[in-house]
Amino acid sequence: MTISSPYRFVPLSDLVVLPDWAGQVSHDVPFEDGVCGELTLTLTNHTRLCVGGEQVKYQDKPPTPTRVKFYRTAQNKLAIPGSSLKGMLRNVLEIATFSRFKQVEDQKLGVRDISSGKNFYTEAIVRKPVQAGWMNFEEGAWKIYPCDFARLHQKDLIKELSVSESEWTRLKTASDRYKKIGICPQIKFKINGKNTVGQKLAEPHPTGSHEGRIVVTGQPGRDFRVPRAKKWEFIFFNQQEYPLDIAPDVMAGFNRIHAESKEWLYWKNILKASSNDKNQSIPVFFHQDDDQSKVVSLGLAMMYKLPYKYSIHDAIKHTSNSHLEMNQPDFADLVFGYLAENGTNGLRGRVNIGMAQLITDATPIMSIPTVLSSPKPTYYPFYMLQNGKNFRQLMEDDAELSGWKRYQVKPEKILPPPDKSTVKVQVQLEVLPENCQFSFKILFHNLRPVELGALVWSLDFGGNTQACHVLGMGKPYGLGQISLKTDNIKIRHNSSDITAKSNQFLADCQHQFIEFMQDKISVGDKKAVFAESVVIKSLIKYGTPSSEDTSFDSFDYIDNPQDFMKLRNNSNLSLFKKHFHHPEAVNRPSPKVTRPNNNVQQNTPKIQPTHSSSNQKPELSASVVVDVAALQKKIDAIVKKNNNPQYSNAFYLLEQLSKAGVFHDAEKNAVAQHIKTMMINDTSWQENSSSDKKERKKYDKTMEVKRFL
């Protein structure tokens, strides 16, 4: 198992540095020690570079990925916008000056985590009895009318409603399925036992003693005919007369999670279109508190997303309230400017960064198709500061964010798309080759030397010749690694001309900035070393190429610090249990697998000579004889490819039998007989249906084999 990520986090500091001269900053009133001037810089890319401009959207016929062209000026010249450079430099300066971590949207996220056995989600959602009901908006408030529910197999559902199997399996969202079968159609049914978790199982029946409405949810992954895929829907029945109130904060959590949901938009449109129909309600699942006195959470699926207790801003405050308090500007605000908030006056930036023009000959080319996606802050093992013992997430009172996200500088490697099915989300980037050069200027006005020193430090990480900035698209693949070199300096002091000593003056400014920061981060009589602070060391480390396969600073379970996250097995256990000492992870026995050993052929029944059955397809003659020896070798070779320890050889072989081109038509009956013998030997042959989930799976497999016999 390997879990890794292309991005890293510079930890947040609980100290926010607020310059004491903030109230004196002005464009009109000069500082006595202030300076104005310009820097001319050369930008060199050390890996291929794509700063996105025009996009040519995905084409359906023929399927063509989205193409992102390099940014161009109105004169069609390759360039880099000043806004891109400003964002890159401001981020570095914010970290280096211990400025506020404030440019973060305040979201209250939701989570659905069933991968790690017993955790906060399973305790709140999975292990507590889920309830069903109909939600409606009445008298200015949302209410739920509780009801009973039973599980309905999709095979029975489509048979009852006369929907073709092929058509049903193409419908993946609940809204698409409702458009096909109607909105929650009525059905008569009888109860046919319970499943392993005690939920009632429904069987459609014209004279059934129960009547209810069919409720469907989305189909994640493959269709119900495939092993381990979702197979069951719901029937809601026995609606209660009196509703439960939904508290405003609970409904707010539901709205935050479902705001962009296609299903929620569908139901809102249904309610709007049927505003005069009091019987039209939304099917929901919900949980109550231990006293069964109030609704604490709800969703549109049985395993719905659970709203976190704390928001992103709450987690930032757990590190320091100063990150979000706007009582006075921080260092980055004073240099680059800020917008007015809460009735305060804003400030226009005193640094202006111009457009970078290409000054070398270069011809851009399109990269191979690949897939880019934005990291999700809901992945709490990375985005939340972990302590190495237990997973911390936004349910905890002291949960903190990991910090400033930075992409680790690494060798360039664009990964091809995983398969052709992702063509709609694939992109091709128009990239410039490495070692191209751009020239641009930075103009500054009325900066104090310490402020100019911070800006100069941010250009090259305090003179670190190995560290790089990252710019543009494709950063997870190592694209966009650039360095900056100052070519020309023009400085005018507010009280005297110091242009002749400009290089030394910049060095003095940078030294003054470092001294200022060391004074701010020092504790007591012991003076801190700016370059040795964990913030600065992390910032430079992630900007420095490394050939060493070192581990992630904050997590001891990252195998490779440079690659994307990967999952190389099919276990439902936590991805991290082998690294953390959860009570359940200590001496936990491995799940037993009863499938035959692929390398021990004597445990696998040999295929017996057989003629084609009379049940074979009409074009096959009963006189066709199978070459038993050749077919046995073919089966043995296929079975050896089964590397899933939780999938028996019989089921794997059945899966191959269902694929086109693996076996000839004349072989299929003999292979099916062979699979039947294997299933009888390992007790998985089951000719009677059952309410038990495992037994029902055996029954489904048995029926699938019988279709070939």
XYZ file of C-alpha atoms in Angstrom:
709
model
C 0.000 0.000 0.000
C 1.307 3.452 -0.922
C -0.274 6.751 0.011
C 1.387 9.971 -0.988
C 0.657 13.423 -2.273
C 2.280 15.973 -4.599
C 1.557 18.807 -2.187
C 2.920 19.669 1.243
C 2.018 22.033 4.048
C 4.102 24.732 5.681
C 2.775 24.710 9.258
C 0.794 27.649 10.564
C 2.442 29.746 13.235
C 0.516 30.696 16.345
C 2.341 34.037 16.051
C 1.071 36.624 13.569
C 3.465 39.525 12.984
C 1.703 42.909 12.779
C 4.047 45.809 11.888
C 3.736 48.705 14.300
C 3.999 51.282 11.484
C 0.817 50.044 9.786
C -1.150 53.181 10.686
C 1.443 55.416 9.023
C 1.460 53.761 5.584
C 0.397 56.121 2.800
C 0.888 56.696 -0.895
C 0.930 60.447 -0.351
C 2.931 60.972 2.849
C 6.482 59.613 2.430
C 8.363 57.721 5.111
C 11.570 59.484 6.078
C 13.481 56.241 5.423
C 11.221 55.186 2.550
C 12.405 54.257 -0.952
C 10.942 54.133 -4.451
C 12.283 52.440 -7.547
C 12.139 49.466 -9.863
C 13.716 46.045 -10.214
C 14.221 44.389 -13.582
C 14.162 40.608 -13.300
C 14.682 37.578 -15.506
C 12.464 34.540 -14.993
C 13.889 31.173 -16.084
C 11.871 27.964 -16.117
C 13.737 24.793 -15.112
C 10.917 22.446 -16.124
C 8.349 22.878 -18.833
C 5.926 25.715 -18.187
C 2.239 26.368 -18.909
C 0.614 29.599 -17.764
C -2.949 29.079 -18.892
C -4.680 31.370 -21.329
C -7.377 30.487 -23.872
C -9.033 27.092 -23.450
C -10.445 24.974 -26.272
C -13.171 22.910 -24.639
C -13.648 19.156 -24.955
C -15.024 18.024 -28.303
C -17.403 15.089 -28.473
C -16.869 13.988 -32.087
C -14.180 12.876 -32.365
C -13.443 12.773 -28.593
C -10.797 15.431 -28.025
C -9.509 16.534 -24.590
C -9.707 20.137 -23.448
C -6.654 22.052 -24.658
C -5.177 24.852 -22.546
C -3.113 27.300 -24.566
C -0.236 29.331 -23.136
C -1.158 32.899 -22.200
C -0.717 35.416 -25.031
C -0.931 39.187 -25.287
C -3.263 41.057 -27.633
C -0.363 40.996 -30.118
C -0.242 37.169 -29.845
C 3.063 37.227 -27.930
C 3.780 34.595 -25.279
C 3.789 36.192 -21.835
C 3.045 35.722 -18.146
C 0.452 38.062 -16.579
C 1.606 40.225 -13.697
C -1.307 38.910 -11.608
C 0.127 35.373 -11.767
C 3.540 36.602 -10.619
C 1.970 38.691 -7.875
C 0.028 35.729 -6.506
C 3.153 33.569 -6.534
C 5.286 36.155 -4.706
C 2.595 37.215 -2.254
C 2.149 33.641 -1.060
C 5.877 33.319 -0.316
C 5.972 36.715 1.397
C 2.906 35.882 3.530
C 4.616 32.744 4.828
C 8.029 34.365 5.335
C 6.603 37.360 7.238
C 4.310 35.262 9.473
C 1.286 37.055 8.036
C -2.309 35.971 8.542
C -3.673 32.771 7.039
C -6.844 34.524 5.975
C -7.427 34.074 2.251
C -9.404 30.913 2.919
C -13.125 30.498 2.356
C -15.015 29.737 5.549
C -16.651 26.414 4.719
C -18.386 23.949 6.966
C -17.574 20.723 5.192
C -19.259 17.342 5.172
C -17.688 13.915 5.434
C -18.524 10.331 4.515
C -15.813 7.961 5.704
C -16.506 4.232 5.878
C -12.972 3.118 5.025
C -11.470 2.903 8.476
C -13.740 0.659 10.506
C -14.711 2.318 13.778
C -14.360 6.078 13.584
C -16.353 9.228 14.232
C -18.436 8.754 11.072
C -19.349 5.130 11.657
C -20.218 5.929 15.276
C -22.543 8.749 14.220
C -24.059 7.254 11.056
C -23.294 3.580 10.489
C -23.593 2.142 13.995
C -26.703 4.114 14.928
C -30.099 3.145 13.511
C -30.942 5.259 10.491
C -34.486 6.527 10.098
C -36.449 7.452 6.997
C -39.047 10.106 6.380
C -40.639 12.637 4.079
C -39.364 16.210 4.336
C -41.514 19.195 3.474
C -41.566 22.955 3.978
C -44.556 23.929 6.095
C -45.455 27.146 7.871
C -42.047 28.663 7.214
C -40.017 25.702 8.509
C -38.691 22.350 7.330
C -40.251 19.263 8.890
C -39.863 15.478 8.569
C -42.698 12.957 8.700
C -41.014 9.713 9.859
C -41.902 6.411 8.193
C -40.743 2.819 7.964
C -38.555 1.585 5.128
C -37.648 -1.730 3.510
C -34.885 -2.670 1.077
C -35.860 -3.543 -2.498
C -33.481 -5.353 -4.848
C -32.942 -3.511 -8.130
C -33.612 -6.705 -10.086
C -37.085 -6.920 -8.510
C -37.640 -3.185 -8.961
C -37.047 -3.094 -12.712
C -39.023 -6.291 -13.238
C -42.006 -4.860 -11.394
C -41.864 -1.565 -13.295
C -41.121 -3.213 -16.680
C -37.804 -1.427 -17.212
C -35.163 -3.134 -19.333
C -32.019 -4.155 -17.481
C -29.729 -2.505 -20.026
C -31.607 0.785 -19.826
C -31.664 0.791 -16.016
C -27.924 0.180 -15.684
C -27.201 3.232 -17.834
C -29.003 5.489 -15.337
C -26.531 6.521 -12.634
C -28.218 9.392 -10.752
C -31.395 9.292 -8.710
C -32.904 12.087 -10.776
C -32.342 10.162 -14.032
C -33.947 7.081 -12.522
C -36.974 9.042 -11.311
C -37.396 10.485 -14.792
C -37.652 6.912 -16.050
C -39.894 5.319 -13.395
C -41.750 8.390 -12.148
C -41.344 10.182 -8.831
C -41.470 7.595 -6.030
C -44.108 5.313 -7.626
C -46.545 3.397 -5.424
C -46.057 -0.363 -5.061
C -47.618 -3.244 -3.167
C -45.209 -5.623 -1.506
C -44.679 -8.189 1.201
C -41.898 -8.469 3.766
C -39.478 -11.285 2.949
C -37.190 -11.470 5.976
C -34.363 -9.174 7.040
C -30.779 -8.565 6.004
C -27.723 -8.993 8.219
C -28.193 -5.572 9.870
C -31.864 -6.115 10.633
C -33.394 -4.089 7.813
C -36.601 -5.423 6.276
C -36.446 -6.891 2.767
C -39.296 -6.166 0.373
C -40.635 -8.362 -2.411
C -43.136 -6.841 -4.890
C -46.456 -8.669 -4.802
C -49.840 -7.698 -6.320
C -51.686 -8.805 -3.183
C -49.022 -7.791 -0.693
C -50.145 -6.637 2.739
C -48.018 -3.462 2.539
C -48.102 -0.490 0.239
C -45.403 2.134 -0.094
C -43.425 4.356 -2.462
C -40.187 3.404 -4.184
C -37.203 5.607 -3.272
C -33.977 5.368 -5.267
C -30.527 6.893 -4.753
C -27.517 7.245 -7.044
C -25.462 4.330 -8.326
C -21.783 4.815 -7.434
C -19.446 2.721 -9.534
C -20.627 -0.237 -11.578
C -24.195 -1.535 -11.975
C -25.968 -3.989 -9.693
C -25.054 -7.046 -11.789
C -21.402 -6.739 -10.807
C -20.058 -8.238 -7.555
C -19.770 -5.820 -4.642
C -21.754 -3.135 -6.496
C -24.787 -1.435 -4.960
C -27.875 -3.622 -5.485
C -30.618 -2.381 -3.152
C -33.046 0.543 -3.186
C -35.860 1.427 -0.779
C -39.599 1.420 -0.176
C -40.951 4.052 2.269
C -44.226 3.087 3.961
C -46.338 3.619 7.096
C -45.873 7.396 7.263
C -46.494 8.869 10.726
C -49.118 11.521 11.225
C -47.076 14.039 13.215
C -43.856 15.600 11.945
C -40.481 16.248 13.573
C -39.050 19.760 13.514
C -35.659 20.324 11.869
C -33.587 22.884 13.765
C -32.228 25.767 11.619
C -28.592 24.822 12.278
C -29.236 21.201 11.202
C -30.919 22.366 8.005
C -28.065 24.826 7.427
C -25.601 21.935 7.595
C -27.718 19.977 5.110
C -27.854 22.962 2.741
C -24.097 23.551 2.891
C -23.363 19.968 1.904
C -26.045 19.668 -0.764
C -25.873 23.189 -2.208
C -24.186 22.031 -5.430
C -25.814 18.599 -5.477
C -27.641 17.616 -8.653
C -30.090 15.571 -6.577
C -30.978 18.466 -4.254
C -31.472 20.786 -7.226
C -33.775 18.167 -8.752
C -35.908 17.955 -5.618
C -36.089 21.733 -5.193
C -37.378 22.017 -8.750
C -39.955 19.308 -8.040
C -41.184 21.181 -4.946
C -41.301 24.450 -6.851
C -43.296 22.910 -9.698
C -45.732 21.256 -7.285
C -46.077 24.080 -4.751
C -49.830 23.503 -4.540
C -49.472 19.764 -3.922
C -49.180 19.217 -0.185
C -48.531 15.503 -0.742
C -45.282 16.122 -2.628
C -42.372 15.663 -0.209
C -38.686 14.798 -0.356
C -37.524 11.340 0.811
C -34.688 11.707 3.320
C -32.726 9.687 5.838
C -31.952 11.115 9.254
C -30.577 10.446 12.715
C -31.850 11.614 16.081
C -30.013 12.207 19.325
C -29.785 9.505 21.986
C -33.021 10.718 23.600
C -34.861 10.564 20.267
C -35.968 14.117 20.942
C -34.543 15.960 17.944
C -33.083 15.500 14.471
C -29.296 15.931 14.521
C -28.434 15.259 10.860
C -30.059 14.264 7.579
C -29.283 13.528 3.939
C -30.624 12.285 0.626
C -28.968 8.853 0.867
C -28.775 6.324 3.660
C -25.007 6.845 3.994
C -25.204 10.617 3.687
C -22.455 13.131 4.315
C -22.211 14.225 7.939
C -21.671 17.950 8.618
C -18.551 18.674 10.629
C -18.885 20.373 13.984
C -16.341 23.069 13.118
C -15.714 25.156 10.013
C -12.424 25.938 8.266
C -12.197 29.301 10.059
C -12.879 27.599 13.400
C -9.866 25.352 12.795
C -7.712 28.381 11.951
C -8.790 30.024 15.206
C -7.712 26.902 17.079
C -4.158 27.808 16.025
C -4.541 31.529 16.683
C -7.419 34.012 16.610
C -4.967 36.536 15.198
C -5.102 34.870 11.772
C -8.676 36.086 11.259
C -8.821 39.249 13.353
C -8.569 42.310 11.127
C -7.663 44.854 13.792
C -4.698 46.041 11.739
C -2.938 45.026 8.495
C -0.218 42.399 8.442
C 3.058 42.572 6.512
C 1.650 41.235 3.225
C -1.308 43.641 3.420
C 1.020 46.622 3.707
C 3.182 45.585 0.759
C 0.601 44.241 -1.709
C -2.526 45.998 -0.451
C -5.861 44.748 0.887
C -9.584 45.322 0.495
C -11.657 47.137 3.059
C -13.548 44.927 5.521
C -15.914 45.640 8.393
C -16.004 49.334 7.669
C -12.213 49.776 7.739
C -10.258 51.552 5.031
C -8.453 49.441 2.456
C -4.996 50.095 1.062
C -3.748 50.069 -2.507
C -0.566 48.040 -2.891
C 2.747 49.849 -2.994
C 4.258 47.171 -5.245
C 3.271 46.778 -8.888
C 4.385 43.735 -10.908
C 4.405 44.026 -14.677
C 3.777 41.447 -17.364
C 6.678 39.093 -18.088
C 7.599 39.067 -21.789
C 9.347 36.118 -23.461
C 12.873 37.184 -24.506
C 14.212 33.901 -25.902
C 13.186 31.908 -28.935
C 10.825 29.095 -28.001
C 8.065 27.102 -29.656
C 5.314 25.752 -27.393
C 3.998 22.225 -27.901
C 0.984 20.328 -26.597
C 1.645 17.841 -23.810
C 0.217 14.339 -23.750
C -3.376 14.128 -22.466
C -3.561 13.930 -18.688
C -5.991 14.542 -15.846
C -5.768 17.476 -13.445
C -7.959 17.925 -10.397
C -8.058 20.195 -7.383
C -7.101 18.751 -3.984
C -10.099 18.449 -1.681
C -9.959 19.911 1.847
C -12.363 17.170 2.966
C -9.401 14.753 2.952
C -8.648 15.337 6.606
C -5.615 12.998 6.980
C -3.638 15.563 4.960
C -5.447 18.848 5.469
C -5.729 18.557 9.244
C -2.681 18.692 11.505
C -2.134 15.135 12.732
C -0.447 14.032 15.916
C 0.727 10.608 14.711
C -1.595 8.661 17.031
C -5.201 9.397 16.116
C -6.799 10.995 13.118
C -7.770 14.561 13.827
C -10.645 16.109 11.925
C -13.147 18.936 12.248
C -15.260 17.142 14.832
C -12.593 17.733 17.481
C -12.495 20.806 19.700
C -8.779 21.426 19.122
C -8.558 20.473 15.421
C -6.046 22.598 13.482
C -5.283 22.935 9.780
C -2.008 21.585 8.400
C -0.996 24.990 7.077
C -0.030 26.705 3.821
C -0.233 24.325 0.874
C 2.873 24.179 -1.324
C 3.764 21.838 -4.189
C 6.988 19.930 -3.649
C 9.611 20.719 -6.301
C 10.396 17.431 -8.052
C 11.415 15.942 -11.419
C 8.870 16.513 -14.153
C 6.663 13.570 -15.037
C 3.269 13.997 -16.682
C 1.106 10.962 -16.019
C -1.088 9.702 -18.870
C -4.838 9.340 -18.225
C -5.835 6.067 -16.542
C -8.160 5.033 -19.395
C -10.176 6.325 -22.339
C -13.312 6.731 -20.220
C -11.821 9.862 -18.638
C -11.574 11.741 -21.953
C -14.167 14.314 -20.846
C -11.947 15.446 -17.982
C -8.628 15.100 -19.781
C -6.557 18.155 -20.651
C -3.610 18.914 -22.867
C -1.338 21.750 -21.821
C 0.527 23.963 -24.259
C 3.953 24.038 -22.636
C 7.173 25.898 -23.260
C 10.409 23.897 -23.102
C 12.717 24.366 -20.142
C 15.283 27.162 -19.960
C 13.102 29.812 -21.579
C 13.551 33.327 -20.218
C 11.065 36.103 -19.520
C 11.778 39.683 -18.457
C 9.575 41.812 -16.212
C 9.726 44.759 -13.822
C 8.632 45.322 -10.230
C 7.849 48.939 -9.347
C 7.674 49.940 -5.689
C 6.678 53.168 -3.994
C 7.358 54.475 -0.497
C 8.491 51.146 0.968
C 10.416 51.089 4.207
C 13.756 49.215 3.955
C 12.416 46.335 6.050
C 9.477 45.978 3.636
C 11.745 46.072 0.596
C 13.938 43.492 2.326
C 10.944 41.162 2.710
C 10.134 41.538 -0.985
C 13.749 40.883 -2.017
C 13.934 37.838 0.294
C 10.786 36.441 -1.366
C 12.303 36.696 -4.845
C 15.002 34.081 -4.233
C 14.209 32.697 -0.763
C 16.891 34.773 0.891
C 19.603 34.020 -1.683
C 18.986 30.265 -1.748
C 20.208 29.263 -5.201
C 18.606 25.795 -5.050
C 15.042 26.745 -4.142
C 12.445 27.348 -6.865
C 9.054 28.954 -7.170
C 6.245 27.016 -8.816
C 4.020 28.749 -11.356
C 1.191 27.931 -13.726
C -0.583 24.647 -14.421
C 0.642 21.084 -13.961
C 2.452 21.716 -10.654
C 1.549 18.222 -9.352
C 3.500 16.781 -12.293
C 6.581 18.942 -11.699
C 5.762 21.619 -14.289
C 6.331 25.324 -13.693
C 9.504 25.324 -11.583
C 11.076 28.748 -12.039
C 13.772 30.971 -10.547
C 14.157 34.764 -10.528
C 17.333 36.790 -11.063
C 17.606 40.536 -10.484
C 19.326 42.187 -13.478
C 18.930 45.892 -12.903
C 18.136 48.044 -9.873
C 16.952 51.620 -9.701
C 16.357 53.041 -6.243
C 15.600 56.535 -5.100
C 15.587 57.301 -1.388
C 12.884 59.673 -0.224
C 15.587 61.956 1.194
C 18.688 61.180 -0.950
C 19.908 59.435 -4.103
C 21.494 56.037 -3.325
C 21.368 54.478 -6.809
C 25.147 54.029 -6.927
C 25.028 51.642 -3.940
C 21.817 49.851 -4.894
C 23.150 46.240 -4.673
C 24.553 46.751 -1.204
C 21.421 48.625 -0.193
C 19.224 45.648 -1.141
C 21.465 43.343 0.894
C 21.179 45.719 3.856
C 17.384 45.821 3.479
C 17.218 42.026 3.475
C 19.421 41.862 6.573
C 17.197 44.417 8.282
C 14.137 42.291 7.466
C 15.753 39.151 8.920
C 16.720 41.023 12.092
C 13.176 42.353 12.390
C 11.681 38.851 12.074
C 14.161 37.344 14.535
C 13.168 39.924 17.115
C 9.482 39.152 16.557
C 9.763 35.367 16.842
C 12.244 35.351 19.728
C 11.006 34.268 23.138
C 12.471 35.870 26.250
C 16.231 36.397 26.255
C 16.905 33.636 23.739
C 17.053 35.138 20.254
C 15.546 32.996 17.515
C 17.272 32.302 14.201
C 14.938 33.187 11.353
C 16.345 30.591 8.938
C 15.998 27.840 11.568
C 12.305 28.406 12.277
C 10.114 25.463 11.230
C 8.086 27.746 8.961
C 11.081 28.945 6.934
C 12.772 25.538 6.880
C 9.575 23.940 5.533
C 9.061 26.676 2.938
C 12.579 26.284 1.554
C 12.544 22.488 1.798
C 9.436 22.144 -0.361
C 10.909 24.561 -2.880
C 14.205 22.671 -3.118
C 14.584 19.671 -5.470
C 15.493 16.546 -3.567
C 16.648 13.152 -4.798
C 16.099 11.624 -1.368
C 12.896 9.689 -0.706
C 12.176 11.365 2.616
C 8.909 11.166 4.489
C 6.302 13.840 4.944
C 7.184 16.043 7.917
C 3.804 15.929 9.623
C 2.865 12.339 8.738
C 4.889 9.190 9.159
C 2.718 7.174 6.784
C 3.676 8.852 3.506
C 5.825 6.455 1.510
C 6.852 8.849 -1.241
C 6.766 12.612 -0.762
C 6.498 13.465 -4.422
C 3.847 11.294 -6.060
C 0.072 11.356 -6.135
C -1.929 9.404 -3.603
C -2.216 5.752 -4.603
C -4.114 2.748 -3.357
C -2.661 -0.621 -4.295
C -5.029 -3.049 -2.673
C -8.750 -3.542 -2.246
C -8.954 -3.571 1.525
C -11.750 -1.804 3.363
C -9.495 -1.276 6.355
C -8.126 2.162 7.069
C -5.346 3.193 4.739
C -3.319 4.190 7.744
C -3.932 1.559 10.428
C -0.558 -0.024 9.915
C 1.034 3.310 10.774
C -1.116 4.409 13.705
C -1.668 2.521 16.922
C -5.441 2.428 16.999
C -6.730 -0.129 19.514
C -8.369 -2.071 16.685
C -5.156 -2.146 14.701
C -3.086 -3.885 17.389
C -2.713 -7.626 16.757
C -5.741 -7.529 14.501
C -5.966 -10.848 12.600
C -5.905 -10.708 8.835
C -9.183 -11.652 7.151
C -9.175 -15.296 6.157
C -9.393 -16.113 2.474
C -10.730 -19.507 1.474
C -9.962 -19.406 -2.219
C -7.581 -22.084 -3.552
C -3.916 -21.230 -3.862
C -3.238 -20.172 -7.432
C 0.114 -21.942 -7.396
C -1.168 -25.269 -6.014
C -2.971 -26.826 -8.916
C -3.931 -30.008 -7.080
C -6.432 -27.947 -5.042
C -8.242 -26.866 -8.195
C -10.542 -29.464 -9.760
C -9.454 -30.556 -13.207
C -11.840 -29.990 -16.057
C -13.609 -33.119 -17.236
C -14.132 -34.069 -20.902
C -17.514 -32.870 -22.060
C -19.494 -32.326 -25.204
C -21.429 -29.162 -25.829
C -24.767 -29.170 -24.057
C -28.126 -29.214 -25.784
C -28.706 -25.871 -24.055
C -25.899 -24.299 -26.025
C -26.590 -21.612 -28.602
C -28.361 -22.987 -31.693
C -25.382 -22.594 -34.004
C -23.323 -25.053 -31.948
C -23.651 -28.697 -32.865
C -23.775 -31.406 -30.218
C -20.911 -33.054 -32.024
C -18.456 -30.268 -31.134
C -15.846 -31.674 -28.739
C -13.769 -29.480 -26.424
C -9.982 -29.929 -26.390
C -9.832 -30.646 -22.651
C -6.049 -30.450 -22.211
C -5.739 -27.129 -24.033
C -8.701 -25.650 -22.182
C -7.299 -26.756 -18.813
C -4.028 -24.937 -19.533
C -5.969 -21.864 -20.573
C -7.997 -21.897 -17.351
C -4.886 -22.380 -15.204
C -3.190 -19.396 -16.907
C -6.235 -17.184 -16.359
C -6.667 -18.169 -12.719
C -3.029 -17.320 -11.995
C -3.816 -13.701 -12.853
C -6.256 -13.435 -9.960
C -4.348 -11.204 -7.521
C -7.331 -10.203 -5.399
C -7.129 -12.132 -2.102
C -10.815 -11.463 -1.387
C -12.078 -12.841 -4.706
C -12.285 -16.629 -5.145
C -10.844 -18.306 -8.212
C -14.322 -19.502 -9.168
C -15.773 -15.972 -9.110
C -12.754 -14.593 -10.958
C -13.074 -17.254 -13.654
C -16.803 -16.501 -13.932
C -15.994 -12.842 -14.452
C -13.641 -13.772 -17.300
C -16.269 -16.113 -18.761
C -18.668 -13.169 -19.048
C -16.165 -11.090 -21.006
C -16.170 -11.157 -24.771
C -13.260 -12.878 -26.500
C -11.792 -14.715 -23.492
C -13.410 -18.090 -24.285
C -14.783 -19.456 -27.549
C -18.494 -20.262 -27.640
C -17.684 -23.985 -27.806
C -15.683 -23.691 -24.561
C -18.151 -21.766 -22.428
C -20.339 -24.678 -21.362
C -17.298 -26.724 -20.293
C -15.858 -23.760 -18.362
C -19.215 -23.188 -16.656
C -19.288 -26.870 -15.595
C -15.773 -26.416 -14.230
C -16.802 -23.291 -12.266
C -19.799 -25.165 -10.848
C -17.484 -27.905 -9.544
C -15.202 -25.277 -7.973
C -18.147 -23.538 -6.291
C -19.538 -26.819 -4.951
C -16.119 -27.651 -3.511
C -15.814 -24.299 -1.711
C -19.523 -24.317 -0.667
C -20.399 -21.214 -2.666
C -22.947 -22.970 -4.933
C -26.338 -21.690 -3.736
C -29.532 -22.439 -5.659
C -31.944 -20.858 -3.180
C -32.289 -17.123 -2.662
C -31.824 -15.727 0.820
C -32.199 -12.489 2.766
C -28.643 -12.927 4.019
C -26.324 -10.701 2.012
C -23.526 -13.267 1.656
C -25.906 -16.066 0.713
C -27.663 -13.780 -1.782
C -24.294 -13.121 -3.416
C -23.700 -16.870 -3.780
C -27.171 -17.245 -5.265
C -26.508 -14.466 -7.802
C -23.268 -16.147 -8.848
C -24.944 -19.523 -9.132
C -27.659 -18.102 -11.376
C -24.987 -16.449 -13.511
C -23.204 -19.790 -13.983
C -26.475 -21.512 -14.847
C -26.973 -19.173 -17.776
C -23.949 -20.797 -19.420
C -25.010 -24.385 -18.651
